[in-house]
mmCIF file of C-alpha atoms in Angstrom:
data_model
loop_
_atom_site.group_PDB
_atom_site.id
_atom_site.type_symbol
_atom_site.label_atom_id
_atom_site.label_comp_id
_atom_site.label_asym_id
_atom_site.label_seq_id
_atom_site.Cartn_x
_atom_site.Cartn_y
_atom_site.Cartn_z
ATOM 1 C CA THR A 675 -113.985 26.485 14.073
ATOM 2 C CA SER A 676 -111.826 24.867 16.762
ATOM 3 C CA VAL A 677 -114.432 23.147 18.999
ATOM 4 C CA TYR A 678 -117.514 22.434 16.877
ATOM 5 C CA LYS A 679 -115.768 22.610 13.457
ATOM 6 C CA ILE A 680 -118.948 23.886 11.796
ATOM 7 C CA PRO A 681 -117.238 25.576 8.788
ATOM 8 C CA GLN A 682 -115.292 22.389 8.065
ATOM 9 C CA LYS A 683 -118.508 20.343 8.213
ATOM 10 C CA ILE A 684 -120.298 22.765 5.868
ATOM 11 C CA LYS A 685 -117.537 22.166 3.314
ATOM 12 C CA GLY A 686 -118.397 18.455 3.473
ATOM 13 C CA LEU A 687 -122.068 18.878 2.465
ATOM 14 C CA SER A 688 -123.213 17.107 -0.711
ATOM 15 C CA ASP A 689 -123.404 19.323 -3.797
ATOM 16 C CA GLU A 690 -125.769 18.024 -6.494
ATOM 17 C CA ARG A 691 -125.499 21.058 -8.782
ATOM 18 C CA LYS A 692 -124.298 20.483 -12.363
ATOM 19 C CA ARG A 693 -122.676 23.912 -12.580
ATOM 20 C CA LYS A 694 -120.471 24.754 -9.605
ATOM 21 C CA SER A 695 -118.986 28.108 -10.523
ATOM 22 C CA ILE A 696 -119.512 29.236 -6.906
ATOM 23 C CA PRO A 697 -118.301 26.786 -4.204
ATOM 24 C CA LEU A 698 -120.995 25.365 -1.915
ATOM 25 C CA PHE A 699 -119.219 26.846 1.119
ATOM 26 C CA ASN A 700 -119.526 30.364 -0.355
ATOM 27 C CA LEU A 701 -123.304 29.891 -0.522
ATOM 28 C CA VAL A 702 -124.085 28.177 2.789
ATOM 29 C CA MET A 703 -121.644 29.913 5.157
ATOM 30 C CA PRO A 704 -122.957 33.445 4.398
ATOM 31 C CA VAL A 705 -126.506 32.196 5.002
ATOM 32 C CA LEU A 706 -125.506 30.808 8.415
ATOM 33 C CA ILE A 707 -123.659 34.003 9.359
ATOM 34 C CA PHE A 708 -126.498 36.316 8.345
ATOM 35 C CA LEU A 709 -129.025 34.144 10.189
ATOM 36 C CA ILE A 710 -126.793 34.524 13.262
ATOM 37 C CA LEU A 711 -126.739 38.292 12.640
ATOM 38 C CA GLN A 712 -130.562 38.235 12.489
ATOM 39 C CA TYR A 713 -131.081 39.533 8.956
ATOM 40 C CA GLU A 714 -134.755 39.208 8.066
ATOM 41 C CA SER A 715 -134.420 38.765 4.309
ATOM 42 C CA PHE A 716 -132.017 37.191 1.824
ATOM 43 C CA HIS A 717 -132.615 40.173 -0.475
ATOM 44 C CA THR A 718 -131.023 42.502 2.086
ATOM 45 C CA VAL A 719 -127.881 40.391 1.979
ATOM 46 C CA PHE A 720 -127.581 38.947 -1.519
ATOM 47 C CA SER A 721 -129.513 41.225 -3.901
ATOM 48 C CA ALA A 722 -126.666 43.752 -3.758
ATOM 49 C CA PRO A 723 -123.642 41.524 -3.070
ATOM 50 C CA GLU A 724 -121.178 44.358 -3.778
ATOM 51 C CA SER A 725 -122.116 46.016 -0.463
ATOM 52 C CA MET A 726 -121.562 42.731 1.378
ATOM 53 C CA GLY A 727 -117.989 42.239 0.190
ATOM 54 C CA ARG A 728 -116.306 43.786 3.228
ATOM 55 C CA ARG A 729 -118.633 41.965 5.632
ATOM 56 C CA LEU A 730 -117.971 38.573 4.071
ATOM 57 C CA LYS A 731 -114.236 38.876 3.357
ATOM 58 C CA ASN A 732 -113.283 37.168 6.627
ATOM 59 C CA CYS A 733 -115.399 34.061 6.031
ATOM 60 C CA ILE A 734 -115.364 33.431 2.257
ATOM 61 C CA ARG A 735 -113.039 34.112 -0.637
ATOM 62 C CA GLY A 736 -113.924 34.728 -4.237
ATOM 63 C CA LYS A 737 -117.234 35.583 -5.846
ATOM 64 C CA ILE A 738 -120.126 36.609 -3.606
ATOM 65 C CA PRO A 739 -123.359 34.787 -4.565
ATOM 66 C CA LYS A 740 -126.650 36.373 -5.576
ATOM 67 C CA VAL A 741 -129.985 35.486 -4.039
ATOM 68 C CA ASP A 742 -131.200 33.149 -6.810
ATOM 69 C CA ALA A 743 -128.057 31.004 -6.580
ATOM 70 C CA VAL A 744 -128.420 30.815 -2.780
ATOM 71 C CA ARG A 745 -132.060 29.723 -2.943
ATOM 72 C CA ASP A 746 -131.348 27.185 -5.688
ATOM 73 C CA LEU A 747 -128.612 25.519 -3.629
ATOM 74 C CA LEU A 748 -130.582 25.530 -0.356
ATOM 75 C CA SER A 749 -133.457 23.794 -2.173
ATOM 76 C CA ARG A 750 -131.081 21.014 -3.250
ATOM 77 C CA ILE A 751 -129.421 20.359 0.127
ATOM 78 C CA ASP A 752 -130.673 17.355 2.094
ATOM 79 C CA PRO A 753 -132.053 18.658 5.442
ATOM 80 C CA LYS A 754 -130.689 15.523 7.135
ATOM 81 C CA GLU A 755 -127.122 16.691 6.412
ATOM 82 C CA ILE A 756 -127.673 20.017 8.229
ATOM 83 C CA GLU A 757 -129.444 18.100 11.013
ATOM 84 C CA GLU A 758 -126.390 15.856 11.360
ATOM 85 C CA ILE A 759 -124.088 18.881 11.812
ATOM 86 C CA HIS A 760 -126.345 19.998 14.662
ATOM 87 C CA ALA A 761 -126.457 16.457 16.113
ATOM 88 C CA GLN A 762 -122.634 16.378 16.170
ATOM 89 C CA THR A 763 -122.686 19.721 18.000
ATOM 90 C CA VAL A 764 -125.010 18.196 20.633
ATOM 91 C CA ASP A 765 -122.628 15.214 20.919
ATOM 92 C CA ILE A 766 -119.758 17.597 21.747
ATOM 93 C CA ILE A 767 -121.919 19.453 24.303
ATOM 94 C CA LYS A 768 -122.686 16.136 26.017
ATOM 95 C CA ARG A 769 -119.063 14.989 25.841
ATOM 96 C CA ASN A 770 -117.993 18.264 27.468
ATOM 97 C CA ARG A 771 -120.338 17.387 30.372
ATOM 98 C CA VAL A 772 -122.506 20.470 30.113
ATOM 99 C CA PHE A 773 -125.383 18.481 31.661
ATOM 100 C CA ARG A 774 -123.445 16.538 34.304
ATOM 101 C CA GLU A 775 -125.288 18.294 37.172
ATOM 102 C CA GLY A 776 -128.661 18.003 35.426
ATOM 103 C CA THR A 777 -130.873 20.977 34.602
ATOM 104 C CA ILE A 778 -133.508 20.641 37.392
ATOM 105 C CA GLY A 779 -132.887 18.730 40.634
ATOM 106 C CA ARG A 780 -130.039 16.708 39.047
ATOM 107 C CA TYR A 781 -132.411 15.496 36.315
ATOM 108 C CA VAL A 782 -131.762 16.494 32.699
ATOM 109 C CA ALA A 783 -135.219 17.809 31.811
ATOM 110 C CA ALA A 784 -136.274 18.588 28.252
ATOM 111 C CA GLY A 785 -139.455 20.248 27.055
ATOM 112 C CA ILE A 786 -141.279 19.228 23.875
ATOM 113 C CA ASP A 787 -143.825 21.314 21.985
ATOM 114 C CA GLY A 788 -145.034 22.296 18.532
ATOM 115 C CA MET A 789 -144.097 25.506 16.724
ATOM 116 C CA GLU A 790 -145.720 26.950 13.609
ATOM 117 C CA LEU A 791 -143.242 28.596 11.241
ATOM 118 C CA PHE A 792 -145.295 30.557 8.702
ATOM 119 C CA SER A 793 -148.529 30.339 6.708
ATOM 120 C CA SER A 794 -149.867 31.530 3.357
ATOM 121 C CA THR A 795 -153.099 31.339 1.361
ATOM 122 C CA LYS A 796 -151.226 31.777 -1.939
ATOM 123 C CA LYS A 797 -147.946 29.864 -1.875
ATOM 124 C CA SER A 798 -147.541 26.171 -1.089
ATOM 125 C CA CYS A 799 -145.115 23.307 -1.542
ATOM 126 C CA PRO A 800 -145.454 19.488 -1.373
ATOM 127 C CA ASP A 801 -144.436 19.543 2.323
ATOM 128 C CA CYS A 802 -147.085 22.095 3.391
ATOM 129 C CA LEU A 803 -149.814 21.218 5.873
ATOM 130 C CA SER A 804 -153.237 22.720 5.131
ATOM 131 C CA ARG A 805 -156.327 23.968 6.965
ATOM 132 C CA LYS A 806 -159.330 26.215 6.443
ATOM 133 C CA ASN A 807 -159.028 29.707 7.918
ATOM 134 C CA VAL A 808 -161.893 31.829 9.329
ATOM 135 C CA THR A 809 -162.854 33.074 5.851
ATOM 136 C CA GLY A 810 -163.068 29.530 4.468
ATOM 137 C CA LYS A 811 -159.886 29.809 2.376
ATOM 138 C CA THR A 812 -157.311 27.038 2.369
ATOM 139 C CA GLU A 813 -154.243 28.084 4.335
ATOM 140 C CA TYR A 814 -150.891 26.369 3.856
ATOM 141 C CA PHE A 815 -148.362 26.247 6.692
ATOM 142 C CA HIS A 816 -145.317 24.486 8.129
ATOM 143 C CA ARG A 817 -145.163 23.178 11.681
ATOM 144 C CA SER A 818 -142.356 21.564 13.650
ATOM 145 C CA VAL A 819 -142.072 19.709 16.963
ATOM 146 C CA VAL A 820 -139.027 20.873 18.935
ATOM 147 C CA CYS A 821 -137.248 19.284 21.919
ATOM 148 C CA MET A 822 -135.127 21.592 24.117
ATOM 149 C CA THR A 823 -133.592 21.475 27.591
ATOM 150 C CA VAL A 824 -135.486 23.360 30.302
ATOM 151 C CA GLY A 825 -134.112 24.595 33.622
ATOM 152 C CA LYS A 826 -130.481 25.658 33.890
ATOM 153 C CA SER A 827 -128.737 27.409 31.007
ATOM 154 C CA PRO A 828 -127.613 26.811 28.354
ATOM 155 C CA HIS A 829 -130.934 25.949 26.724
ATOM 156 C CA VAL A 830 -129.948 23.428 24.069
ATOM 157 C CA ILE A 831 -132.298 22.354 21.290
ATOM 158 C CA PHE A 832 -131.725 18.618 20.838
ATOM 159 C CA GLY A 833 -133.632 18.481 17.578
ATOM 160 C CA GLN A 834 -136.794 19.177 15.614
ATOM 161 C CA GLU A 835 -139.200 17.129 13.502
ATOM 162 C CA MET A 836 -141.229 18.697 10.702
ATOM 163 C CA LEU A 837 -144.822 17.478 10.541
ATOM 164 C CA LYS A 838 -145.723 15.913 7.193
ATOM 165 C CA PRO A 839 -148.872 16.209 5.067
ATOM 166 C CA ARG A 840 -150.887 13.086 4.321
ATOM 167 C CA ASP A 841 -152.337 12.005 0.999
ATOM 168 C CA GLY A 842 -156.010 11.887 0.114
ATOM 169 C CA SER A 843 -158.695 12.421 2.719
ATOM 170 C CA GLU A 844 -156.479 11.616 5.708
ATOM 171 C CA LYS A 845 -155.606 14.391 8.135
ATOM 172 C CA ASP A 846 -152.120 15.883 8.260
ATOM 173 C CA GLU A 847 -149.776 14.667 10.982
ATOM 174 C CA GLY A 848 -150.429 16.020 14.463
ATOM 175 C CA GLY A 849 -148.034 17.081 17.183
ATOM 176 C CA LEU A 850 -148.250 13.743 19.022
ATOM 177 C CA THR A 851 -147.162 11.762 15.947
ATOM 178 C CA GLY A 852 -144.241 14.106 15.334
ATOM 179 C CA ALA A 853 -143.258 14.096 19.019
ATOM 180 C CA LYS A 854 -143.081 10.283 19.185
ATOM 181 C CA ARG A 855 -141.011 10.158 16.004
ATOM 182 C CA LEU A 856 -138.680 12.885 17.299
ATOM 183 C CA ILE A 857 -138.127 11.161 20.679
ATOM 184 C CA ARG A 858 -137.319 7.834 18.999
ATOM 185 C CA HIS A 859 -134.986 9.533 16.527
ATOM 186 C CA LEU A 860 -133.119 11.415 19.283
ATOM 187 C CA LYS A 861 -132.846 8.235 21.362
ATOM 188 C CA LYS A 862 -131.381 6.357 18.400
ATOM 189 C CA ARG A 863 -128.969 9.193 17.543
ATOM 190 C CA HIS A 864 -127.860 10.355 21.035
ATOM 191 C CA GLY A 865 -128.725 7.493 23.390
ATOM 192 C CA HIS A 866 -130.029 8.654 26.786
ATOM 193 C CA PHE A 867 -130.186 12.363 25.929
ATOM 194 C CA ALA A 868 -132.608 13.358 28.745
ATOM 195 C CA ASP A 869 -134.010 11.897 31.966
ATOM 196 C CA VAL A 870 -137.423 13.586 31.892
ATOM 197 C CA ILE A 871 -139.607 14.970 29.106
ATOM 198 C CA VAL A 872 -141.869 17.825 30.242
ATOM 199 C CA ALA A 873 -144.956 18.527 28.113
ATOM 200 C CA ASP A 874 -148.262 20.354 27.936
ATOM 201 C CA ALA A 875 -151.696 18.720 28.383
ATOM 202 C CA LEU A 876 -151.884 17.783 24.665
ATOM 203 C CA TYR A 877 -149.294 15.052 25.283
ATOM 204 C CA LEU A 878 -151.232 13.265 28.050
ATOM 205 C CA ASN A 879 -151.742 10.283 25.793
ATOM 206 C CA ALA A 880 -151.060 6.569 26.355
ATOM 207 C CA PRO A 881 -149.020 5.961 23.133
ATOM 208 C CA PHE A 882 -146.812 8.981 23.922
ATOM 209 C CA ILE A 883 -146.175 7.814 27.505
ATOM 210 C CA ASN A 884 -145.482 4.277 26.241
ATOM 211 C CA ALA A 885 -143.003 5.607 23.654
ATOM 212 C CA LEU A 886 -141.099 7.541 26.344
ATOM 213 C CA LYS A 887 -140.925 4.561 28.687
ATOM 214 C CA GLU A 888 -139.687 2.349 25.820
ATOM 215 C CA CYS A 889 -136.879 4.889 25.324
ATOM 216 C CA GLY A 890 -135.986 4.726 29.040
ATOM 217 C CA MET A 891 -137.297 8.188 29.930
ATOM 218 C CA GLU A 892 -139.809 9.552 32.403
ATOM 219 C CA THR A 893 -142.359 12.290 31.815
ATOM 220 C CA VAL A 894 -144.095 15.167 33.581
ATOM 221 C CA ILE A 895 -147.269 16.319 31.802
ATOM 222 C CA ARG A 896 -149.767 19.065 32.600
ATOM 223 C CA LEU A 897 -153.287 17.865 33.506
ATOM 224 C CA LYS A 898 -156.043 20.315 32.543
ATOM 225 C CA ASP A 899 -159.101 18.509 31.205
ATOM 226 C CA GLU A 900 -161.621 18.122 34.042
ATOM 227 C CA ARG A 901 -163.639 15.640 31.957
ATOM 228 C CA ARG A 902 -160.902 13.013 32.057
ATOM 229 C CA LEU A 903 -161.536 10.072 34.376
ATOM 230 C CA LEU A 904 -157.986 10.471 35.658
ATOM 231 C CA PHE A 905 -158.762 14.030 36.790
ATOM 232 C CA GLN A 906 -162.099 13.062 38.347
ATOM 233 C CA ASP A 907 -160.652 10.058 40.216
ATOM 234 C CA ALA A 908 -157.817 12.115 41.645
ATOM 235 C CA GLU A 909 -160.068 15.056 42.520
ATOM 236 C CA SER A 910 -162.490 12.863 44.494
ATOM 237 C CA MET A 911 -159.565 11.602 46.591
ATOM 238 C CA PHE A 912 -158.002 15.043 47.038
ATOM 239 C CA GLN A 913 -161.339 16.450 48.234
ATOM 240 C CA ARG A 914 -161.200 13.918 51.066
ATOM 241 C CA ASP A 915 -157.773 15.407 51.824
ATOM 242 C CA GLU A 916 -155.997 12.197 50.846
ATOM 243 C CA GLY A 917 -152.374 12.626 49.794
ATOM 244 C CA ARG A 918 -151.941 16.012 51.439
ATOM 245 C CA LYS A 919 -148.258 16.919 51.801
ATOM 246 C CA LYS A 920 -146.289 19.570 53.630
ATOM 247 C CA SER A 921 -146.642 23.041 52.080
ATOM 248 C CA PHE A 922 -143.632 25.024 50.864
ATOM 249 C CA ASN A 923 -142.843 28.646 50.032
ATOM 250 C CA ILE A 924 -141.549 30.061 46.753
ATOM 251 C CA GLY A 925 -140.836 33.757 47.184
ATOM 252 C CA LYS A 926 -144.059 35.358 48.419
ATOM 253 C CA LYS A 927 -146.158 32.372 47.362
ATOM 254 C CA ARG A 928 -147.360 29.618 49.659
ATOM 255 C CA VAL A 929 -147.803 26.329 47.759
ATOM 256 C CA GLU A 930 -150.098 23.596 49.116
ATOM 257 C CA VAL A 931 -149.657 20.082 47.737
ATOM 258 C CA TRP A 932 -151.716 16.894 47.275
ATOM 259 C CA ASP A 933 -149.794 13.909 45.865
ATOM 260 C CA LEU A 934 -151.090 10.368 45.119
ATOM 261 C CA SER A 935 -149.760 7.440 43.065
ATOM 262 C CA GLY A 936 -151.213 4.309 41.470
ATOM 263 C CA PHE A 937 -153.398 5.844 38.749
ATOM 264 C CA GLU A 938 -153.811 4.388 35.255
ATOM 265 C CA ILE A 939 -154.983 5.516 31.824
ATOM 266 C CA ALA A 940 -156.414 3.247 29.137
ATOM 267 C CA GLY A 941 -153.806 1.817 26.770
ATOM 268 C CA SER A 942 -150.806 2.190 29.076
ATOM 269 C CA PRO A 943 -149.527 -0.377 31.601
ATOM 270 C CA HIS A 944 -147.517 2.245 33.494
ATOM 271 C CA LYS A 945 -148.625 3.525 36.891
ATOM 272 C CA LEU A 946 -149.072 7.284 37.087
ATOM 273 C CA ARG A 947 -148.745 9.791 39.870
ATOM 274 C CA VAL A 948 -151.059 12.822 40.062
ATOM 275 C CA VAL A 949 -149.966 15.941 41.944
ATOM 276 C CA ARG A 950 -152.145 18.990 42.632
ATOM 277 C CA TYR A 951 -150.748 22.373 43.694
ATOM 278 C CA ARG A 952 -152.537 25.428 45.045
ATOM 279 C CA GLU A 953 -150.459 28.601 44.993
ATOM 280 C CA LYS A 954 -151.633 31.407 47.302
ATOM 281 C CA TRP A 955 -150.274 34.939 47.515
ATOM 282 C CA GLU A 956 -151.323 38.441 48.416
ATOM 283 C CA GLU A 957 -151.677 41.034 45.677
ATOM 284 C CA LYS A 958 -152.754 44.646 46.296
ATOM 285 C CA GLY A 959 -154.185 43.694 49.661
ATOM 286 C CA LYS A 960 -156.240 40.816 48.232
ATOM 287 C CA GLU A 961 -155.512 37.106 48.472
ATOM 288 C CA SER A 962 -155.068 35.382 45.106
ATOM 289 C CA GLU A 963 -154.687 31.714 44.221
ATOM 290 C CA CYS A 964 -153.805 29.515 41.268
ATOM 291 C CA TRP A 965 -154.224 25.748 40.779
ATOM 292 C CA MET A 966 -151.864 23.495 38.835
ATOM 293 C CA TRP A 967 -152.194 19.750 38.173
ATOM 294 C CA LEU A 968 -149.627 17.396 36.692
ATOM 295 C CA VAL A 969 -149.245 13.715 35.854
ATOM 296 C CA THR A 970 -145.877 11.969 36.045
ATOM 297 C CA THR A 971 -144.256 8.566 35.755
ATOM 298 C CA LEU A 972 -141.546 9.646 38.246
ATOM 299 C CA GLU A 973 -142.319 7.657 41.395
ATOM 300 C CA HIS A 974 -139.827 9.081 43.869
ATOM 301 C CA ALA A 975 -139.014 12.631 42.706
ATOM 302 C CA ASP A 976 -139.723 15.349 45.271
ATOM 303 C CA TYR A 977 -142.961 17.212 44.542
ATOM 304 C CA ARG A 978 -141.060 20.527 44.735
ATOM 305 C CA ILE A 979 -138.829 19.386 41.872
ATOM 306 C CA LEU A 980 -141.909 18.349 39.869
ATOM 307 C CA TRP A 981 -143.415 21.801 40.509
ATOM 308 C CA GLU A 982 -140.237 23.467 39.197
ATOM 309 C CA MET A 983 -140.159 21.211 36.126
ATOM 310 C CA MET A 984 -143.703 22.160 35.166
ATOM 311 C CA LYS A 985 -143.014 25.856 35.762
ATOM 312 C CA ARG A 986 -139.786 25.716 33.756
ATOM 313 C CA ARG A 987 -141.594 24.071 30.849
ATOM 314 C CA TRP A 988 -142.142 27.661 29.715
ATOM 315 C CA ASP A 989 -138.413 27.850 28.886
ATOM 316 C CA ILE A 990 -139.163 26.210 25.534
ATOM 317 C CA GLU A 991 -141.628 29.026 24.789
ATOM 318 C CA GLU A 992 -139.652 31.929 26.264
ATOM 319 C CA ASN A 993 -136.072 30.927 25.448
ATOM 320 C CA GLY A 994 -136.738 28.741 22.403
ATOM 321 C CA PHE A 995 -139.728 29.783 20.313
ATOM 322 C CA HIS A 996 -139.641 33.447 21.371
ATOM 323 C CA GLN A 997 -135.971 33.741 20.389
ATOM 324 C CA LEU A 998 -136.460 31.934 17.075
ATOM 325 C CA LYS A 999 -139.548 33.909 16.064
ATOM 326 C CA THR A 1000 -138.723 37.375 17.403
ATOM 327 C CA TYR A 1001 -134.974 37.641 16.798
ATOM 328 C CA TYR A 1002 -134.178 34.960 14.214
ATOM 329 C CA HIS A 1003 -137.326 35.471 12.104
ATOM 330 C CA ALA A 1004 -138.409 31.817 11.994
ATOM 331 C CA LYS A 1005 -141.865 33.040 10.935
ATOM 332 C CA HIS A 1006 -140.378 34.624 7.800
ATOM 333 C CA CYS A 1007 -140.358 32.524 4.640
ATOM 334 C CA TYR A 1008 -136.773 32.896 3.376
ATOM 335 C CA CYS A 1009 -137.187 30.163 0.755
ATOM 336 C CA HIS A 1010 -140.313 27.995 0.711
ATOM 337 C CA THR A 1011 -138.696 24.979 -0.928
ATOM 338 C CA ALA A 1012 -135.880 24.981 1.653
ATOM 339 C CA THR A 1013 -137.909 25.552 4.827
ATOM 340 C CA GLU A 1014 -136.449 22.632 6.783
ATOM 341 C CA VAL A 1015 -132.855 23.351 5.743
ATOM 342 C CA ILE A 1016 -133.111 26.996 6.856
ATOM 343 C CA PHE A 1017 -134.856 26.094 10.116
ATOM 344 C CA ASN A 1018 -132.087 23.578 10.916
ATOM 345 C CA LEU A 1019 -129.491 26.297 10.212
ATOM 346 C CA MET A 1020 -131.317 28.631 12.622
ATOM 347 C CA ILE A 1021 -131.302 25.959 15.331
#
């Protein structure tokens, strides 16, 4: 109320209903509170509003809404208005210098990845994506691309972009399309919101790298596909022991490093740096090892910082998606026609 002024901003949302017997605030604020309290269903909260009276008396006054009225209003709210409340919250976080020391090695690093919300073979809406499941039935689902800080706490979600269906025979939007749109939108809304975008191997793509560089950001991307020319070129040089760097220790692990610059991929004018890591450790008396490759546009960052960035990419899975799905029930369909509004309220 005093710092982020979220209740006051909820009161300012547009209300397109013809009949307004229940104020908009009395419909949206309980939804936000019960999402915070991790209720899994609107029916639990609003189907018997009499039992909720004492719980809601400190946040709303007057008549307590029923579930149909809540769903009707949420379906009418513009998702962009809820998104703007969140964007203003991020503005305050930045203004309060939460990220002044960076999140990893003085860089503000953010992870980007796709998250599926829920799917159904029976219910659909105009914004649903579609696919064939293993039985050949058409399955309808919603998917979002999310951008969140990785490294030091707090883990802040900068924003999300829902993937859109396409008309006719064209395929639905993919994660790369949504990711580029999200990065450009966040850049326009927040300016330089992050120094480095960390991503999985899916995002090793020239248009994505170009979009990041246009927005003044660097990237660290996992390299997995051994068929790529980039991988094969780097591997042939590493096998000759070119680019070998000084090893370092992380806990009980010994990490060997090979690091070379000057690589290119088709469609991008930007020089890339490929780094290979071999982690070795002893487990139950046996020596184990694990390989990790990454590609980056960061020319001068220490390879130990790059290693930490790629390892901490899992923050978006463990602290973002895991929290949203397991505790905040993002995989539950509260109201199909208001999927984006509810997801923005969760965030």
